[in-house]
Amino acid sequence: MNRKDFKAPYYAVLFSYKRGKDLEGYLDMDAKTLELAMSMPGYLGHESAGDGAEHAIFISYWKDMASIENWKINTTHQEAKAKGKTQWYQWYHSQISKVEHSSFNEL
């Protein structure tokens, strides 16, 4: 991901979570959905922090709301969300933010 290439406005989807105890199928679906998201039109990049044992956050960046809506209706993504709600997460919080201004500086 090259932040220098991001031109505002764009969108950030923030997904923070704590994983549950039953993670059967989680790692495979995580890899599958990430690969799929990266191939979607309008996908700009992503970053994450934390391991999910206590708390983690995953941020994906998108060109526009239409791209996010296209991702939201993807059947594989919907399947992952359903499993997340019933099995994989103790809790999660999803937010969509419009980035009006972005400043990137290198030392």
C-alpha positions as MATLAB code, in Angstrom:
seq = 'MNRKDFKAPYYAVLFSYKRGKDLEGYLDMDAKTLELAMSMPGYLGHESAGDGAEHAIFISYWKDMASIENWKINTTHQEAKAKGKTQWYQWYHSQISKVEHSSFNEL';
ca = [
       0.000    0.000    0.000;
       1.440    3.333   -0.986;
      -0.227    6.094    1.009;
       1.343    8.717   -1.264;
      -1.022    7.563   -4.000;
      -4.170    8.171   -1.926;
      -5.982   11.264   -3.172;
      -8.744   12.614   -0.953;
     -11.568   12.205   -0.864;
     -11.613    8.456   -0.315;
     -13.180    6.166    2.281;
     -11.889    4.124    5.206;
     -13.770    1.124    6.586;
     -12.680    0.557   10.187;
     -13.327   -2.884   11.622;
     -12.314   -3.361   15.251;
     -12.915   -6.650   17.029;
     -12.085   -9.224   19.646;
     -11.990  -12.824   18.473;
     -13.947  -15.515   20.251;
     -12.858  -19.019   21.190;
     -14.338  -21.006   18.275;
     -12.158  -20.036   15.320;
     -12.803  -23.068   13.134;
     -12.493  -21.913    9.519;
     -11.502  -18.370   10.502;
      -7.963  -18.280    9.111;
      -8.999  -19.722    5.747;
     -11.906  -17.299    5.395;
      -9.744  -14.380    6.514;
      -7.206  -15.127    3.774;
      -9.955  -15.715    1.210;
     -11.814  -12.481    1.930;
      -8.624  -10.403    2.001;
      -7.546  -11.756   -1.380;
     -11.030  -11.124   -2.738;
     -11.231   -7.571   -1.358;
      -7.874   -6.767   -2.918;
      -9.262   -7.753   -6.325;
     -12.407   -5.603   -6.023;
     -12.758   -2.429   -8.097;
     -12.115    0.640   -5.967;
      -9.984   -1.140   -3.346;
      -6.994    1.060   -2.427;
      -5.247   -0.835    0.376;
      -5.453   -1.938    3.985;
      -3.614   -2.034    7.284;
      -4.127   -3.731   10.618;
      -2.924   -3.635   14.200;
      -3.286   -6.083   17.066;
      -3.716   -9.841   17.093;
      -7.416  -10.072   17.958;
      -6.840  -11.898   21.226;
      -7.645   -8.726   23.154;
      -8.397   -6.178   20.485;
      -7.495   -5.619   16.862;
      -8.389   -3.203   14.099;
      -8.434   -3.700   10.355;
      -8.760   -0.649    8.105;
      -9.500   -0.967    4.424;
      -9.379    1.996    2.065;
     -11.758    2.476   -0.857;
     -12.141    4.904   -3.738;
     -15.833    5.610   -3.120;
     -19.024    4.435   -1.437;
     -20.075    2.522   -4.560;
     -16.971    0.335   -4.173;
     -17.798   -0.305   -0.507;
     -21.411   -1.149   -1.383;
     -20.169   -3.584   -4.041;
     -17.968   -5.254   -1.410;
     -20.837   -5.378    1.112;
     -23.058   -7.405   -1.251;
     -20.342   -9.886   -2.212;
     -21.577  -13.369   -1.264;
     -18.247  -14.519    0.212;
     -18.063  -11.382    2.334;
     -21.659  -11.925    3.495;
     -20.809  -15.530    4.428;
     -17.802  -14.321    6.461;
     -19.936  -11.695    8.222;
     -22.541  -14.308    9.147;
     -19.879  -16.586   10.669;
     -18.348  -13.617   12.465;
     -21.670  -12.780   14.095;
     -22.409  -16.341   15.192;
     -18.997  -17.875   15.840;
     -15.748  -15.968   15.387;
     -16.074  -12.703   17.319;
     -16.904  -11.846   20.898;
     -17.674   -8.386   19.588;
     -16.952   -6.177   16.607;
     -17.520   -2.597   15.562;
     -17.659   -1.490   11.935;
     -17.474    2.131   10.792;
     -17.226    3.897    7.452;
     -15.488    7.265    7.303;
     -14.989    9.680    4.452;
     -11.433   11.021    4.346;
     -11.659   14.645    3.277;
      -7.985   15.416    3.800;
      -4.899   13.261    4.120;
      -1.308   14.283    4.768;
       1.568   11.823    4.436;
       5.092   12.776    5.479;
       8.323   10.809    5.355;
      11.370   11.644    7.444;
];
